[in-house]
Every structure is written in C-alpha cells, then in structure tokens.
Amino acid sequence: MNDKNPIELCSEHHHHLADPVRVIPPQEIIAPLADLFKTFGDPTRIRILYALSVQELCVCDIADSLGMTQSAISHQLRVLKQMQLVKFRRDGKTVYYSLADSHVSTILAQGMEHVRE
C-alpha cells in the first residue's frame, strides 16, 4: 500500500468473510438508519437534544437557551418528533418536550466520545 492510494485491493477475487452479505442489514433497515443519522446532522437539532438531555423544556425555554426564535425551534422539534427522538406532554396550554428514551442520550454520548478521541 502506498501513501497516494490508501485503499489496498485484493490480488485475487475471494471472500475473507464466510458470507459478507449476512453482516449488512437489509435495505428496509438501512434506509431508516440513514435517515436517523441525517437528523443528527443538523447542529441546531443536536443543541436541542443536549438541552433536553438536562430536563424537559417548553419551546420558549429552548428558544431562549439557544438564542433562536420559537418558530425555528418548533420546526426542528417537528423533525425530532417525526424521527421519534423527542416526546411531549401537555400541561394546560404549555407543551413540554423531553428526549424520547435513553437511546437518544446514548447516541449523543457515543458521538461526543468519538469526536473527542
């Protein structure tokens, strides 16, 4: 292998794994997974998720914390709800948002650990 071409090709066509196709999930799993990672690809949504990892918040508190408009926050929360990353509860006229489950915190923590290495 040389520095100009870091990809090393096999000299013969053979499989190193017993059945490489078995380790790759089917397309109906891969597509939603890719969509999940796309959702995490927006810095504003990451900031919202971090804010919600501390405590549940209403839209106005999230907007104040992030220095953004409530409209912009509402738009991002809609995306996060569609991807089942946040949940909400009503208390009178106020809607409070929180992380949907512990998986969201785990994804954030794993991502942060990866970028800090």
mmCIF file of C-alpha atoms in Angstrom:
data_model
loop_
_atom_site.group_PDB
_atom_site.id
_atom_site.type_symbol
_atom_site.label_atom_id
_atom_site.label_comp_id
_atom_site.label_asym_id
_atom_site.label_seq_id
_atom_site.Cartn_x
_atom_site.Cartn_y
_atom_site.Cartn_z
ATOM 1 C CA MET A 1 0.000 0.000 0.000
ATOM 2 C CA ASN A 2 1.342 3.470 -0.850
ATOM 3 C CA ASP A 3 0.513 6.906 0.580
ATOM 4 C CA LYS A 4 -1.160 8.137 -2.608
ATOM 5 C CA ASN A 5 -3.662 5.278 -2.718
ATOM 6 C CA PRO A 6 -4.519 4.143 0.832
ATOM 7 C CA ILE A 7 -7.035 1.539 -0.388
ATOM 8 C CA GLU A 8 -5.472 -1.850 -0.792
ATOM 9 C CA LEU A 9 -7.126 -4.189 -3.268
ATOM 10 C CA CYS A 10 -7.093 -7.949 -3.086
ATOM 11 C CA SER A 11 -4.849 -9.553 -5.659
ATOM 12 C CA GLU A 12 -7.313 -12.430 -6.042
ATOM 13 C CA HIS A 13 -11.087 -12.381 -6.006
ATOM 14 C CA HIS A 14 -12.092 -14.255 -2.878
ATOM 15 C CA HIS A 15 -14.092 -13.600 0.273
ATOM 16 C CA HIS A 16 -12.331 -13.010 3.566
ATOM 17 C CA LEU A 17 -15.585 -13.428 5.475
ATOM 18 C CA ALA A 18 -17.632 -16.596 5.310
ATOM 19 C CA ASP A 19 -20.652 -14.639 3.998
ATOM 20 C CA PRO A 20 -20.149 -10.842 3.861
ATOM 21 C CA VAL A 21 -23.743 -10.186 2.825
ATOM 22 C CA ARG A 22 -25.037 -11.502 6.173
ATOM 23 C CA VAL A 23 -23.397 -8.669 8.145
ATOM 24 C CA ILE A 24 -25.083 -5.967 6.057
ATOM 25 C CA PRO A 25 -28.651 -5.263 7.218
ATOM 26 C CA PRO A 26 -31.356 -5.258 4.553
ATOM 27 C CA GLN A 27 -32.260 -2.023 2.744
ATOM 28 C CA GLU A 28 -35.510 -1.655 4.718
ATOM 29 C CA ILE A 29 -33.362 -1.262 7.850
ATOM 30 C CA ILE A 30 -30.510 0.720 6.283
ATOM 31 C CA ALA A 31 -32.750 3.480 4.865
ATOM 32 C CA PRO A 32 -34.343 4.461 8.226
ATOM 33 C CA LEU A 33 -30.924 4.252 9.879
ATOM 34 C CA ALA A 34 -29.518 6.653 7.294
ATOM 35 C CA ASP A 35 -32.478 8.983 7.937
ATOM 36 C CA LEU A 36 -31.750 8.855 11.673
ATOM 37 C CA PHE A 37 -28.148 9.904 11.094
ATOM 38 C CA LYS A 38 -29.294 12.674 8.738
ATOM 39 C CA THR A 39 -31.438 14.000 11.574
ATOM 40 C CA PHE A 40 -28.366 14.131 13.804
ATOM 41 C CA GLY A 41 -26.565 16.001 11.005
ATOM 42 C CA ASP A 42 -28.077 19.364 11.934
ATOM 43 C CA PRO A 43 -26.246 21.410 14.625
ATOM 44 C CA THR A 44 -29.449 23.064 15.846
ATOM 45 C CA ARG A 45 -31.123 19.721 16.404
ATOM 46 C CA ILE A 46 -28.056 18.479 18.298
ATOM 47 C CA ARG A 47 -28.185 21.568 20.520
ATOM 48 C CA ILE A 48 -31.896 20.991 21.191
ATOM 49 C CA LEU A 49 -31.246 17.365 22.104
ATOM 50 C CA TYR A 50 -28.472 18.390 24.500
ATOM 51 C CA ALA A 51 -30.765 20.948 26.143
ATOM 52 C CA LEU A 52 -33.454 18.288 26.543
ATOM 53 C CA SER A 53 -30.928 15.823 27.950
ATOM 54 C CA VAL A 54 -30.758 18.041 31.049
ATOM 55 C CA GLN A 55 -34.501 18.455 31.606
ATOM 56 C CA GLU A 56 -37.805 18.730 29.825
ATOM 57 C CA LEU A 57 -38.400 22.177 28.370
ATOM 58 C CA CYS A 58 -41.083 24.169 26.607
ATOM 59 C CA VAL A 59 -40.443 25.748 23.204
ATOM 60 C CA CYS A 60 -39.890 29.220 24.671
ATOM 61 C CA ASP A 61 -37.260 27.919 27.122
ATOM 62 C CA ILE A 62 -35.440 26.055 24.344
ATOM 63 C CA ALA A 63 -35.568 29.156 22.123
ATOM 64 C CA ASP A 64 -34.192 31.356 24.922
ATOM 65 C CA SER A 65 -31.434 28.862 25.730
ATOM 66 C CA LEU A 66 -30.332 28.621 22.105
ATOM 67 C CA GLY A 67 -30.893 32.280 21.191
ATOM 68 C CA MET A 68 -33.339 31.365 18.429
ATOM 69 C CA THR A 69 -36.952 32.088 17.573
ATOM 70 C CA GLN A 70 -39.732 29.864 18.824
ATOM 71 C CA SER A 71 -40.749 29.283 15.213
ATOM 72 C CA ALA A 72 -37.299 27.936 14.312
ATOM 73 C CA ILE A 73 -37.295 25.688 17.384
ATOM 74 C CA SER A 74 -40.801 24.409 16.629
ATOM 75 C CA HIS A 75 -39.723 23.468 13.115
ATOM 76 C CA GLN A 76 -36.752 21.454 14.433
ATOM 77 C CA LEU A 77 -38.858 19.830 17.151
ATOM 78 C CA ARG A 78 -41.289 18.649 14.476
ATOM 79 C CA VAL A 79 -38.428 16.859 12.723
ATOM 80 C CA LEU A 80 -37.201 15.370 16.001
ATOM 81 C CA LYS A 81 -40.729 14.164 16.843
ATOM 82 C CA GLN A 82 -41.126 12.559 13.407
ATOM 83 C CA MET A 83 -37.895 10.641 13.996
ATOM 84 C CA GLN A 84 -39.116 9.637 17.478
ATOM 85 C CA LEU A 85 -36.170 11.329 19.175
ATOM 86 C CA VAL A 86 -38.296 13.594 21.372
ATOM 87 C CA LYS A 87 -41.671 13.237 23.045
ATOM 88 C CA PHE A 88 -44.000 15.829 24.510
ATOM 89 C CA ARG A 89 -46.632 16.283 27.174
ATOM 90 C CA ARG A 90 -49.211 18.996 27.652
ATOM 91 C CA ASP A 91 -49.726 20.884 30.882
ATOM 92 C CA GLY A 92 -52.623 23.247 30.246
ATOM 93 C CA LYS A 93 -51.607 25.392 27.280
ATOM 94 C CA THR A 94 -47.909 24.634 27.671
ATOM 95 C CA VAL A 95 -46.232 21.778 25.814
ATOM 96 C CA TYR A 96 -43.096 20.308 27.366
ATOM 97 C CA TYR A 97 -40.547 18.342 25.352
ATOM 98 C CA SER A 98 -38.084 15.696 26.519
ATOM 99 C CA LEU A 99 -35.903 13.012 24.983
ATOM 100 C CA ALA A 100 -37.930 10.055 23.758
ATOM 101 C CA ASP A 101 -35.789 7.458 25.539
ATOM 102 C CA SER A 102 -32.326 6.639 26.827
ATOM 103 C CA HIS A 103 -31.144 5.619 23.344
ATOM 104 C CA VAL A 104 -31.043 9.279 22.324
ATOM 105 C CA SER A 105 -28.717 10.117 25.225
ATOM 106 C CA THR A 106 -26.568 7.119 24.349
ATOM 107 C CA ILE A 107 -26.251 8.216 20.712
ATOM 108 C CA LEU A 108 -25.250 11.724 21.815
ATOM 109 C CA ALA A 109 -22.729 10.387 24.324
ATOM 110 C CA GLN A 110 -21.207 7.926 21.839
ATOM 111 C CA GLY A 111 -20.937 10.615 19.177
ATOM 112 C CA MET A 112 -19.284 13.031 21.600
ATOM 113 C CA GLU A 113 -16.848 10.352 22.731
ATOM 114 C CA HIS A 114 -15.960 9.640 19.111
ATOM 115 C CA VAL A 115 -15.274 13.269 18.169
ATOM 116 C CA ARG A 116 -13.235 13.890 21.324
ATOM 117 C CA GLU A 117 -10.858 10.971 20.663
#
